[in-house]
Structure formats: structure tokens, C-alpha cells
PDB file of C-alpha atoms in Angstrom:
ATOM      1  CA  MET A   1     190.507 132.749  38.221  1.00 48.00           C
ATOM      2  CA  GLU A   2     189.225 135.505  36.007  1.00 50.00           C
ATOM      3  CA  ARG A   3     187.757 134.474  32.693  1.00 55.00           C
ATOM      4  CA  GLU A   4     189.985 136.796  30.689  1.00 52.00           C
ATOM      5  CA  LEU A   5     193.024 134.720  31.699  1.00 73.00           C
ATOM      6  CA  GLN A   6     191.600 131.881  29.567  1.00 87.00           C
ATOM      7  CA  TRP A   7     193.624 129.150  31.227  1.00 89.00           C
ATOM      8  CA  TRP A   8     191.578 126.525  29.338  1.00 88.00           C
ATOM      9  CA  LYS A   9     193.343 127.522  26.096  1.00 88.00           C
ATOM     10  CA  GLY A  10     196.866 127.236  27.480  1.00 90.00           C
ATOM     11  CA  GLN A  11     199.378 124.398  27.563  1.00 91.00           C
ATOM     12  CA  LEU A  12     198.565 123.670  31.209  1.00 92.00           C
ATOM     13  CA  ALA A  13     194.808 123.380  30.629  1.00 92.00           C
ATOM     14  CA  ALA A  14     194.689 119.607  31.152  1.00 92.00           C
ATOM     15  CA  ASP A  15     196.787 119.850  34.328  1.00 95.00           C
ATOM     16  CA  ILE A  16     194.650 122.655  35.751  1.00 93.00           C
ATOM     17  CA  HIS A  17     191.490 120.735  34.914  1.00 88.00           C
ATOM     18  CA  GLN A  18     192.849 117.628  36.651  1.00 92.00           C
ATOM     19  CA  SER A  19     193.765 119.695  39.715  1.00 94.00           C
ATOM     20  CA  LEU A  20     190.234 121.099  39.847  1.00 90.00           C
ATOM     21  CA  ARG A  21     188.818 117.580  39.531  1.00 89.00           C
ATOM     22  CA  ILE A  22     190.907 116.393  42.485  1.00 92.00           C
ATOM     23  CA  LYS A  23     189.727 119.319  44.607  1.00 91.00           C
ATOM     24  CA  GLU A  24     186.150 118.715  43.482  1.00 87.00           C
ATOM     25  CA  LEU A  25     186.209 115.179  44.858  1.00 86.00           C
ATOM     26  CA  LYS A  26     187.002 116.607  48.301  1.00 88.00           C
ATOM     27  CA  LEU A  27     184.157 119.127  48.365  1.00 87.00           C
ATOM     28  CA  PRO A  28     181.820 119.054  51.379  1.00 86.00           C
ATOM     29  CA  VAL A  29     178.417 117.561  50.629  1.00 80.00           C
ATOM     30  CA  TYR A  30     175.515 119.997  50.343  1.00 80.00           C
ATOM     31  CA  ARG A  31     172.319 118.486  51.792  1.00 81.00           C
ATOM     32  CA  ALA A  32     169.829 121.384  51.513  1.00 80.00           C
ATOM     33  CA  HIS A  33     168.931 121.013  55.207  1.00 82.00           C
ATOM     34  CA  SER A  34     168.752 124.716  56.058  1.00 85.00           C
ATOM     35  CA  PRO A  35     165.627 125.829  57.997  1.00 87.00           C
ATOM     36  CA  GLN A  36     165.720 128.922  55.756  1.00 88.00           C
ATOM     37  CA  ILE A  37     165.824 126.908  52.523  1.00 88.00           C
ATOM     38  CA  GLY A  38     162.740 128.798  51.346  1.00 88.00           C
ATOM     39  CA  MET A  39     164.818 132.002  51.369  1.00 90.00           C
ATOM     40  CA  ARG A  40     167.661 130.464  49.422  1.00 90.00           C
ATOM     41  CA  ARG A  41     166.513 131.559  45.969  1.00 90.00           C
ATOM     42  CA  TYR A  42     166.077 135.159  47.130  1.00 91.00           C
ATOM     43  CA  PHE A  43     169.625 135.332  48.494  1.00 94.00           C
ATOM     44  CA  ALA A  44     171.057 133.546  45.450  1.00 93.00           C
ATOM     45  CA  ASP A  45     169.351 136.155  43.249  1.00 93.00           C
ATOM     46  CA  LEU A  46     170.657 138.915  45.513  1.00 94.00           C
ATOM     47  CA  LEU A  47     174.229 137.671  45.184  1.00 95.00           C
ATOM     48  CA  ALA A  48     173.840 137.358  41.410  1.00 94.00           C
ATOM     49  CA  ILE A  49     172.505 140.920  41.146  1.00 93.00           C
ATOM     50  CA  LEU A  50     175.295 142.314  43.319  1.00 94.00           C
ATOM     51  CA  SER A  51     177.902 140.348  41.361  1.00 95.00           C
ATOM     52  CA  ASN A  52     176.659 141.920  38.141  1.00 93.00           C
ATOM     53  CA  ARG A  53     176.530 145.343  39.754  1.00 94.00           C
ATOM     54  CA  TYR A  54     180.173 145.111  40.841  1.00 95.00           C
ATOM     55  CA  GLN A  55     181.179 143.317  37.604  1.00 95.00           C
ATOM     56  CA  LEU A  56     182.506 140.235  39.358  1.00 96.00           C
ATOM     57  CA  CYS A  57     183.557 137.206  37.327  1.00 94.00           C
ATOM     58  CA  PRO A  58     181.273 134.129  37.136  1.00 93.00           C
ATOM     59  CA  THR A  59     183.585 132.065  39.345  1.00 94.00           C
ATOM     60  CA  ALA A  60     183.305 134.651  42.137  1.00 96.00           C
ATOM     61  CA  ARG A  61     179.513 134.730  41.788  1.00 95.00           C
ATOM     62  CA  HIS A  62     179.132 130.957  41.895  1.00 94.00           C
ATOM     63  CA  LEU A  63     181.613 130.580  44.743  1.00 96.00           C
ATOM     64  CA  ALA A  64     179.704 133.178  46.790  1.00 97.00           C
ATOM     65  CA  VAL A  65     176.438 131.258  46.353  1.00 95.00           C
ATOM     66  CA  TYR A  66     178.181 127.974  47.138  1.00 93.00           C
ATOM     67  CA  LEU A  67     179.660 129.376  50.353  1.00 96.00           C
ATOM     68  CA  LEU A  68     176.254 130.682  51.395  1.00 95.00           C
ATOM     69  CA  ASP A  69     174.654 127.297  50.664  1.00 92.00           C
ATOM     70  CA  LEU A  70     177.204 125.462  52.773  1.00 92.00           C
ATOM     71  CA  PHE A  71     176.920 127.904  55.668  1.00 94.00           C
ATOM     72  CA  MET A  72     173.109 127.804  55.662  1.00 92.00           C
ATOM     73  CA  ASP A  73     173.345 124.013  55.624  1.00 89.00           C
ATOM     74  CA  HIS A  74     175.154 124.056  58.977  1.00 88.00           C
ATOM     75  CA  TYR A  75     173.574 126.927  60.900  1.00 90.00           C
ATOM     76  CA  ASP A  76     170.121 128.165  61.846  1.00 89.00           C
ATOM     77  CA  VAL A  77     170.350 131.958  61.792  1.00 88.00           C
ATOM     78  CA  ALA A  78     167.888 134.825  61.735  1.00 88.00           C
ATOM     79  CA  VAL A  79     166.826 136.027  58.301  1.00 87.00           C
ATOM     80  CA  LYS A  80     168.182 139.513  58.982  1.00 86.00           C
ATOM     81  CA  GLN A  81     171.572 138.030  59.803  1.00 90.00           C
ATOM     82  CA  LEU A  82     171.511 136.140  56.497  1.00 93.00           C
ATOM     83  CA  TYR A  83     171.986 139.461  54.710  1.00 92.00           C
ATOM     84  CA  VAL A  84     175.266 140.004  56.553  1.00 92.00           C
ATOM     85  CA  ILE A  85     176.330 136.412  55.894  1.00 95.00           C
ATOM     86  CA  ALA A  86     175.468 136.674  52.189  1.00 95.00           C
ATOM     87  CA  LEU A  87     177.495 139.868  51.807  1.00 95.00           C
ATOM     88  CA  SER A  88     180.396 138.293  53.695  1.00 96.00           C
ATOM     89  CA  CYS A  89     180.291 135.310  51.321  1.00 97.00           C
ATOM     90  CA  LEU A  90     180.358 137.725  48.394  1.00 97.00           C
ATOM     91  CA  LEU A  91     183.381 139.516  49.823  1.00 97.00           C
ATOM     92  CA  LEU A  92     185.290 136.306  50.535  1.00 98.00           C
ATOM     93  CA  ALA A  93     184.552 134.925  47.073  1.00 98.00           C
ATOM     94  CA  SER A  94     185.557 138.156  45.330  1.00 97.00           C
ATOM     95  CA  LYS A  95     188.762 138.410  47.388  1.00 97.00           C
ATOM     96  CA  PHE A  96     189.634 134.859  46.378  1.00 97.00           C
ATOM     97  CA  GLU A  97     188.690 135.056  42.688  1.00 95.00           C
ATOM     98  CA  GLU A  98     189.084 138.714  41.702  1.00 95.00           C
ATOM     99  CA  LYS A  99     191.710 141.397  41.532  1.00 92.00           C
ATOM    100  CA  GLU A 100     191.818 143.668  44.566  1.00 93.00           C
ATOM    101  CA  ASP A 101     190.278 146.663  42.797  1.00 93.00           C
ATOM    102  CA  ARG A 102     187.185 144.583  41.900  1.00 93.00           C
ATOM    103  CA  VAL A 103     186.378 143.635  45.509  1.00 96.00           C
ATOM    104  CA  PRO A 104     183.295 145.578  46.732  1.00 95.00           C
ATOM    105  CA  LYS A 105     184.075 148.254  49.304  1.00 93.00           C
ATOM    106  CA  LEU A 106     182.397 148.476  52.713  1.00 91.00           C
ATOM    107  CA  GLU A 107     180.842 151.860  51.951  1.00 91.00           C
ATOM    108  CA  GLN A 108     179.377 150.484  48.717  1.00 92.00           C
ATOM    109  CA  LEU A 109     177.662 147.657  50.581  1.00 90.00           C
ATOM    110  CA  ASN A 110     176.311 149.976  53.265  1.00 88.00           C
ATOM    111  CA  SER A 111     174.779 152.220  50.602  1.00 88.00           C
ATOM    112  CA  LEU A 112     172.644 149.403  49.163  1.00 86.00           C
ATOM    113  CA  GLY A 113     168.913 150.039  49.345  1.00 81.00           C
ATOM    114  CA  PHE A 114     168.001 146.900  51.289  1.00 82.00           C
ATOM    115  CA  MET A 115     170.668 147.693  53.905  1.00 81.00           C
ATOM    116  CA  CYS A 116     169.012 151.024  54.576  1.00 75.00           C
ATOM    117  CA  SER A 117     165.496 149.573  54.674  1.00 80.00           C
ATOM    118  CA  LEU A 118     166.602 146.883  57.146  1.00 82.00           C
ATOM    119  CA  ASN A 119     168.508 149.425  59.218  1.00 83.00           C
ATOM    120  CA  LEU A 120     171.679 147.364  58.758  1.00 84.00           C
ATOM    121  CA  VAL A 121     175.092 148.983  58.913  1.00 87.00           C
ATOM    122  CA  LEU A 122     178.239 146.931  58.451  1.00 88.00           C
ATOM    123  CA  ASN A 123     181.409 147.941  60.229  1.00 90.00           C
ATOM    124  CA  LYS A 124     184.890 146.633  59.607  1.00 92.00           C
ATOM    125  CA  LYS A 125     185.187 144.845  62.954  1.00 92.00           C
ATOM    126  CA  ASP A 126     181.926 142.889  62.621  1.00 90.00           C
ATOM    127  CA  LEU A 127     182.664 142.080  58.991  1.00 91.00           C
ATOM    128  CA  ILE A 128     186.057 140.618  59.896  1.00 93.00           C
ATOM    129  CA  LYS A 129     184.428 138.533  62.647  1.00 94.00           C
ATOM    130  CA  MET A 130     181.893 137.178  60.171  1.00 94.00           C
ATOM    131  CA  GLU A 131     184.573 136.415  57.592  1.00 96.00           C
ATOM    132  CA  LEU A 132     186.586 134.560  60.246  1.00 96.00           C
ATOM    133  CA  LEU A 133     183.506 132.538  61.230  1.00 95.00           C
ATOM    134  CA  LEU A 134     182.939 131.628  57.588  1.00 96.00           C
ATOM    135  CA  LEU A 135     186.576 130.672  57.082  1.00 96.00           C
ATOM    136  CA  GLU A 136     186.517 128.485  60.190  1.00 96.00           C
ATOM    137  CA  THR A 137     183.323 126.819  58.928  1.00 94.00           C
ATOM    138  CA  PHE A 138     185.040 126.023  55.619  1.00 94.00           C
ATOM    139  CA  GLY A 139     188.262 124.870  57.270  1.00 94.00           C
ATOM    140  CA  TRP A 140     190.079 127.917  55.897  1.00 96.00           C
ATOM    141  CA  ASN A 141     189.675 126.509  52.424  1.00 95.00           C
ATOM    142  CA  LEU A 142     188.058 128.618  49.709  1.00 96.00           C
ATOM    143  CA  CYS A 143     189.476 126.630  46.813  1.00 94.00           C
ATOM    144  CA  MET A 144     186.157 124.946  46.069  1.00 94.00           C
ATOM    145  CA  PRO A 145     185.532 124.363  42.356  1.00 92.00           C
ATOM    146  CA  THR A 146     182.034 125.215  41.167  1.00 90.00           C
ATOM    147  CA  PRO A 147     180.467 124.555  37.743  1.00 87.00           C
ATOM    148  CA  ALA A 148     181.681 128.027  36.723  1.00 90.00           C
ATOM    149  CA  HIS A 149     185.282 126.878  37.176  1.00 91.00           C
ATOM    150  CA  PHE A 150     184.822 124.039  34.678  1.00 88.00           C
ATOM    151  CA  ILE A 151     182.438 125.496  32.108  1.00 86.00           C
ATOM    152  CA  ASP A 152     184.898 127.252  29.794  1.00 88.00           C
ATOM    153  CA  TYR A 153     187.190 124.232  29.648  1.00 88.00           C
ATOM    154  CA  TYR A 154     184.341 122.141  28.258  1.00 83.00           C
ATOM    155  CA  LEU A 155     182.992 124.927  26.060  1.00 83.00           C
ATOM    156  CA  HIS A 156     186.380 125.256  24.397  1.00 82.00           C
ATOM    157  CA  ALA A 157     186.008 121.733  22.996  1.00 75.00           C
ATOM    158  CA  SER A 158     182.230 121.690  22.565  1.00 74.00           C
ATOM    159  CA  VAL A 159     182.051 122.911  18.950  1.00 72.00           C
ATOM    160  CA  GLN A 160     184.382 121.571  16.274  1.00 68.00           C
ATOM    161  CA  GLU A 161     184.797 122.158  12.543  1.00 70.00           C
ATOM    162  CA  GLY A 162     183.119 118.884  11.576  1.00 66.00           C
ATOM    163  CA  ASP A 163     179.982 119.364  13.707  1.00 64.00           C
ATOM    164  CA  LEU A 164     176.536 119.467  12.140  1.00 58.00           C
ATOM    165  CA  TYR A 165     173.504 121.745  12.410  1.00 64.00           C
ATOM    166  CA  ASN A 166     170.239 119.911  11.672  1.00 64.00           C
ATOM    167  CA  GLY A 167     172.336 117.353   9.823  1.00 69.00           C
ATOM    168  CA  TRP A 168     174.189 119.955   7.734  1.00 60.00           C
ATOM    169  CA  PRO A 169     177.740 121.342   8.107  1.00 68.00           C
ATOM    170  CA  LEU A 170     178.008 124.476  10.233  1.00 62.00           C
ATOM    171  CA  SER A 171     177.742 127.667   8.196  1.00 69.00           C
ATOM    172  CA  SER A 172     179.821 129.616  10.720  1.00 71.00           C
ATOM    173  CA  LEU A 173     181.984 128.007  13.394  1.00 69.00           C
ATOM    174  CA  SER A 174     182.558 131.312  15.212  1.00 77.00           C
ATOM    175  CA  LYS A 175     178.841 132.154  15.389  1.00 80.00           C
ATOM    176  CA  THR A 176     177.972 128.662  16.611  1.00 71.00           C
ATOM    177  CA  LYS A 177     180.616 128.923  19.324  1.00 77.00           C
ATOM    178  CA  ALA A 178     179.243 132.323  20.341  1.00 82.00           C
ATOM    179  CA  PHE A 179     175.709 130.942  20.660  1.00 79.00           C
ATOM    180  CA  MET A 180     176.966 127.890  22.567  1.00 78.00           C
ATOM    181  CA  ASP A 181     178.770 130.206  24.956  1.00 82.00           C
ATOM    182  CA  LYS A 182     175.660 132.347  25.394  1.00 84.00           C
ATOM    183  CA  TYR A 183     173.219 129.493  26.010  1.00 81.00           C
ATOM    184  CA  THR A 184     175.533 127.441  28.221  1.00 81.00           C
ATOM    185  CA  HIS A 185     176.283 130.376  30.514  1.00 83.00           C
ATOM    186  CA  TYR A 186     172.577 131.209  30.586  1.00 85.00           C
ATOM    187  CA  PHE A 187     171.698 127.693  31.782  1.00 82.00           C
ATOM    188  CA  LEU A 188     174.557 127.859  34.263  1.00 84.00           C
ATOM    189  CA  GLU A 189     173.223 131.093  35.769  1.00 87.00           C
ATOM    190  CA  VAL A 190     169.646 129.778  35.902  1.00 84.00           C
ATOM    191  CA  SER A 191     170.919 126.819  37.916  1.00 80.00           C
ATOM    192  CA  LEU A 192     171.888 129.159  40.753  1.00 84.00           C
ATOM    193  CA  GLN A 193     168.209 129.774  41.500  1.00 79.00           C
ATOM    194  CA  ASP A 194     167.089 126.138  41.730  1.00 70.00           C
ATOM    195  CA  THR A 195     166.498 124.770  45.230  1.00 59.00           C
ATOM    196  CA  GLY A 196     165.510 121.313  44.019  1.00 51.00           C
ATOM    197  CA  ARG A 197     167.290 118.467  42.297  1.00 41.00           C
ATOM    198  CA  VAL A 198     169.479 120.661  40.083  1.00 45.00           C
ATOM    199  CA  ILE A 199     171.195 122.429  42.969  1.00 47.00           C
ATOM    200  CA  VAL A 200     171.718 119.195  44.924  1.00 44.00           C
ATOM    201  CA  PHE A 201     173.219 117.633  41.797  1.00 44.00           C
ATOM    202  CA  ALA A 202     175.422 120.645  41.106  1.00 47.00           C
ATOM    203  CA  LEU A 203     176.816 120.717  44.641  1.00 45.00           C
ATOM    204  CA  SER A 204     177.429 117.010  45.164  1.00 43.00           C
ATOM    205  CA  SER A 205     180.917 116.539  43.696  1.00 44.00           C
ATOM    206  CA  ALA A 206     179.594 116.418  40.131  1.00 50.00           C
ATOM    207  CA  GLN A 207     180.481 119.878  38.872  1.00 53.00           C
ATOM    208  CA  GLN A 208     181.977 118.642  35.606  1.00 54.00           C
ATOM    209  CA  LEU A 209     178.892 116.535  34.871  1.00 54.00           C
ATOM    210  CA  PHE A 210     176.710 119.543  35.542  1.00 55.00           C
ATOM    211  CA  CYS A 211     178.751 121.621  33.088  1.00 54.00           C
ATOM    212  CA  LEU A 212     178.493 118.923  30.461  1.00 54.00           C
ATOM    213  CA  SER A 213     174.729 118.859  31.026  1.00 54.00           C
ATOM    214  CA  CYS A 214     174.536 122.623  30.371  1.00 53.00           C
ATOM    215  CA  ASP A 215     176.671 122.106  27.287  1.00 54.00           C
ATOM    216  CA  PHE A 216     174.448 119.260  26.054  1.00 52.00           C
ATOM    217  CA  ILE A 217     171.248 121.263  26.604  1.00 53.00           C
ATOM    218  CA  SER A 218     172.793 124.121  24.621  1.00 53.00           C
ATOM    219  CA  GLN A 219     173.582 121.742  21.755  1.00 56.00           C
ATOM    220  CA  LEU A 220     169.979 120.530  21.766  1.00 53.00           C
ATOM    221  CA  THR A 221     168.770 124.136  21.745  1.00 57.00           C
ATOM    222  CA  LEU A 222     170.975 124.907  18.736  1.00 52.00           C
ATOM    223  CA  HIS A 223     170.179 121.584  16.994  1.00 53.00           C
ATOM    224  CA  ALA A 224     173.925 120.972  16.861  1.00 52.00           C
ATOM    225  CA  ALA A 225     175.583 117.554  16.875  1.00 50.00           C
ATOM    226  CA  PRO A 226     179.164 116.255  16.732  1.00 52.00           C
TER     227      PRO A 226
END
């Protein structure tokens, strides 16, 4: 679901939100039990950097990290193999969330600097095998709502005409909304790096609460109040 579609502004916004909530309640529980949990932040950063490089939407980025978290939670794999798994998660997430022309190409991934330094070369056959393993691990279900899937729905209603700034009426509704958008997405992206309580909270069937927390922190930052 690309952000430019702006489903949260349409007539079906409430229905889509309810559908996401139902799917959220069925999400697998993330327990942070991976033996490589110390490497998690590095790979989350790597996926975020690659997502920005290939201009992937936030939902694809967050889904890729979520898939990696869930896979690491179930398997003990060599660190070198984690690079292949991380890239496979990125590909699956981008195929699910993005248009076809936005999905990173195999040759693009093989040209990455860390691939060369690790002497890693992906081929189509091995990549398909890894994607199949990931899909089997997730029960062939990639429709897993992350905080990024909810955030714009809540942002759309977060700033209203009658809100206050330091006790005074807002001088510019559009500017306040722009700053709320900026800060909330910033806090959302920072959350990807956290291996402690924030990430456990964000991945434990409480995505909408996590989004509201980002929204609330942004309001505190801007000294805004309903």
C-alpha cells in the first residue's frame, strides 16, 4: 500500500483500518529470542538504508524489518547468511507493497559494496529458494500490518482546527500538520533500531497503540493539545 494512494482519506478508510486491526490481532508474537539479537540493529539499519536507496515506501521498509525479526526469532543462522536473508526479506516486502518497477533488481543487490567485501553473489535460483523458505516460515502470509500501515490513518485525525499550541489557537493548521507528519515519521523510523522494550511492544499485536504513542510524543514535542 503505497503512501501516495492515501487510502486513509477515502470513504473506505474506516473499513480498511478495521481490516488491518483484524489482521493485526492474528500476527505471530515476536519474542526477541534470536542468538544474533546483537546484530539486529545493524541489519535493521541496513534494510532502512537500502529502502531509502531504492526509494521504497515506509510500509515496505517496516515489513522487511518485521519479516527479518520473525525469521531470526525462529532460526539460528550464520551471520554471513543473514545478509542473504535480509535482502530476501527486502525483496519479498517490496514485491508485496510496491509497484513492480520499484522492486530492487538482482544485479543491483549484487553490486552493493558489502556484497563484494563479503564475497557474496546472489543468483536467481538461490534467491528463489530463500524466498520460498521465508514464505513457508510465514505460512505464505505477507499481509502483516506494521506501525507504518497505521500511522497515516491516525495522523490524518491528529491535528484539528480547534487544537491549541501552548494554550493558544494554531497559527497555521497546514504547518502544524506538516511538523506532526515529520516528527511522527521520525519517531517511527527510530523505533526500527530499538532492540529493547520498544521493539517488543511494537511487534506484539499493538501496532495501533505504537502509532498513537508516536503521535502523542510528536504532540508533546510541538506543545500541541486538542
